[in-house]
């Protein structure tokens, strides 16, 4: 299992690859300092432009993952 810091670094790189910068992305200092084995990751706050960019990236990713519409069988009657 990777450390919380490694996950945050990987997230930062992945967001940068799609031109999204989350300035507050970090390991939550409270849970990171405790004895809990898995600290929380703060995605943090961002401005509206960054939120819009993130929204566009998520929508694009959802489109890629959505299965294509099935074509009707070749012997199906055509709709009128």
PDB file of C-alpha atoms in Angstrom:
ATOM      1  CA  UNK A   1       0.000   0.000   0.000  1.00  0.00           C
ATOM      2  CA  UNK A   2       1.355   3.392  -0.948  1.00  0.00           C
ATOM      3  CA  UNK A   3       1.674   6.132   1.630  1.00  0.00           C
ATOM      4  CA  UNK A   4      -0.767   9.034   1.752  1.00  0.00           C
ATOM      5  CA  UNK A   5       1.975  11.370   0.529  1.00  0.00           C
ATOM      6  CA  UNK A   6       2.626   9.110  -2.470  1.00  0.00           C
ATOM      7  CA  UNK A   7      -1.077   9.062  -3.306  1.00  0.00           C
ATOM      8  CA  UNK A   8      -1.265  12.862  -3.098  1.00  0.00           C
ATOM      9  CA  UNK A   9       1.776  13.183  -5.374  1.00  0.00           C
ATOM     10  CA  UNK A  10       0.229  10.748  -7.873  1.00  0.00           C
ATOM     11  CA  UNK A  11      -3.069  12.656  -7.784  1.00  0.00           C
ATOM     12  CA  UNK A  12      -1.229  15.945  -8.344  1.00  0.00           C
ATOM     13  CA  UNK A  13       0.527  14.442 -11.402  1.00  0.00           C
ATOM     14  CA  UNK A  14      -2.710  12.953 -12.777  1.00  0.00           C
ATOM     15  CA  UNK A  15      -4.579  16.242 -12.382  1.00  0.00           C
ATOM     16  CA  UNK A  16      -1.684  18.139 -13.994  1.00  0.00           C
ATOM     17  CA  UNK A  17      -1.809  15.764 -16.974  1.00  0.00           C
ATOM     18  CA  UNK A  18      -5.334  17.030 -17.700  1.00  0.00           C
ATOM     19  CA  UNK A  19      -4.526  20.666 -16.878  1.00  0.00           C
ATOM     20  CA  UNK A  20      -6.220  20.727 -13.467  1.00  0.00           C
ATOM     21  CA  UNK A  21      -4.398  22.182 -10.461  1.00  0.00           C
ATOM     22  CA  UNK A  22      -5.974  21.813  -7.029  1.00  0.00           C
ATOM     23  CA  UNK A  23      -3.930  24.220  -4.908  1.00  0.00           C
ATOM     24  CA  UNK A  24      -5.098  22.787  -1.574  1.00  0.00           C
ATOM     25  CA  UNK A  25      -4.506  19.113  -2.426  1.00  0.00           C
ATOM     26  CA  UNK A  26      -2.771  17.568   0.583  1.00  0.00           C
ATOM     27  CA  UNK A  27      -2.835  14.936   3.288  1.00  0.00           C
ATOM     28  CA  UNK A  28      -5.240  16.013   6.035  1.00  0.00           C
ATOM     29  CA  UNK A  29      -2.950  17.136   8.859  1.00  0.00           C
ATOM     30  CA  UNK A  30      -5.252  15.885  11.636  1.00  0.00           C
ATOM     31  CA  UNK A  31      -5.756  12.345  10.340  1.00  0.00           C
ATOM     32  CA  UNK A  32      -2.189  12.224   9.021  1.00  0.00           C
ATOM     33  CA  UNK A  33      -0.796  12.886  12.496  1.00  0.00           C
ATOM     34  CA  UNK A  34      -2.957  10.316  14.254  1.00  0.00           C
ATOM     35  CA  UNK A  35      -2.591   6.587  14.621  1.00  0.00           C
ATOM     36  CA  UNK A  36      -5.185   5.893  11.940  1.00  0.00           C
ATOM     37  CA  UNK A  37      -3.472   3.814   9.217  1.00  0.00           C
ATOM     38  CA  UNK A  38      -5.123   5.694   6.359  1.00  0.00           C
ATOM     39  CA  UNK A  39      -5.089   9.464   6.498  1.00  0.00           C
ATOM     40  CA  UNK A  40      -7.715  11.430   4.645  1.00  0.00           C
ATOM     41  CA  UNK A  41      -6.721  13.251   1.477  1.00  0.00           C
ATOM     42  CA  UNK A  42      -7.986  16.817   1.179  1.00  0.00           C
ATOM     43  CA  UNK A  43      -8.855  17.765  -2.361  1.00  0.00           C
ATOM     44  CA  UNK A  44      -9.261  21.259  -1.019  1.00  0.00           C
ATOM     45  CA  UNK A  45     -10.681  24.446  -2.390  1.00  0.00           C
ATOM     46  CA  UNK A  46     -10.318  25.817  -5.890  1.00  0.00           C
ATOM     47  CA  UNK A  47     -11.593  28.706  -7.941  1.00  0.00           C
ATOM     48  CA  UNK A  48     -14.533  28.457 -10.332  1.00  0.00           C
ATOM     49  CA  UNK A  49     -12.322  28.118 -13.429  1.00  0.00           C
ATOM     50  CA  UNK A  50     -10.542  25.137 -11.903  1.00  0.00           C
ATOM     51  CA  UNK A  51     -13.887  23.615 -10.885  1.00  0.00           C
ATOM     52  CA  UNK A  52     -15.164  24.043 -14.450  1.00  0.00           C
ATOM     53  CA  UNK A  53     -12.016  22.407 -15.841  1.00  0.00           C
ATOM     54  CA  UNK A  54     -12.379  19.502 -13.417  1.00  0.00           C
ATOM     55  CA  UNK A  55     -16.032  19.148 -14.388  1.00  0.00           C
ATOM     56  CA  UNK A  56     -15.090  19.011 -18.086  1.00  0.00           C
ATOM     57  CA  UNK A  57     -12.444  16.351 -17.436  1.00  0.00           C
ATOM     58  CA  UNK A  58     -14.876  14.239 -15.407  1.00  0.00           C
ATOM     59  CA  UNK A  59     -17.568  14.526 -18.078  1.00  0.00           C
ATOM     60  CA  UNK A  60     -15.083  13.547 -20.791  1.00  0.00           C
ATOM     61  CA  UNK A  61     -14.003  10.539 -18.739  1.00  0.00           C
ATOM     62  CA  UNK A  62     -17.626   9.521 -18.215  1.00  0.00           C
ATOM     63  CA  UNK A  63     -18.243   9.679 -21.968  1.00  0.00           C
ATOM     64  CA  UNK A  64     -15.242   7.448 -22.641  1.00  0.00           C
ATOM     65  CA  UNK A  65     -16.481   4.900 -20.089  1.00  0.00           C
ATOM     66  CA  UNK A  66     -20.086   4.889 -21.321  1.00  0.00           C
ATOM     67  CA  UNK A  67     -20.739   1.866 -23.548  1.00  0.00           C
ATOM     68  CA  UNK A  68     -21.731   2.751 -27.096  1.00  0.00           C
ATOM     69  CA  UNK A  69     -25.408   2.495 -28.021  1.00  0.00           C
ATOM     70  CA  UNK A  70     -26.143  -0.876 -29.538  1.00  0.00           C
ATOM     71  CA  UNK A  71     -27.067  -0.833 -33.197  1.00  0.00           C
ATOM     72  CA  UNK A  72     -30.375  -2.522 -34.033  1.00  0.00           C
ATOM     73  CA  UNK A  73     -30.058  -6.008 -35.515  1.00  0.00           C
ATOM     74  CA  UNK A  74     -29.752  -6.061 -39.302  1.00  0.00           C
ATOM     75  CA  UNK A  75     -33.080  -7.898 -39.679  1.00  0.00           C
ATOM     76  CA  UNK A  76     -35.012  -5.495 -37.404  1.00  0.00           C
ATOM     77  CA  UNK A  77     -37.805  -3.537 -39.055  1.00  0.00           C
ATOM     78  CA  UNK A  78     -37.003   0.112 -39.615  1.00  0.00           C
ATOM     79  CA  UNK A  79     -38.813   2.640 -37.395  1.00  0.00           C
ATOM     80  CA  UNK A  80     -41.484   4.758 -39.095  1.00  0.00           C
TER      81      UNK A  80
END
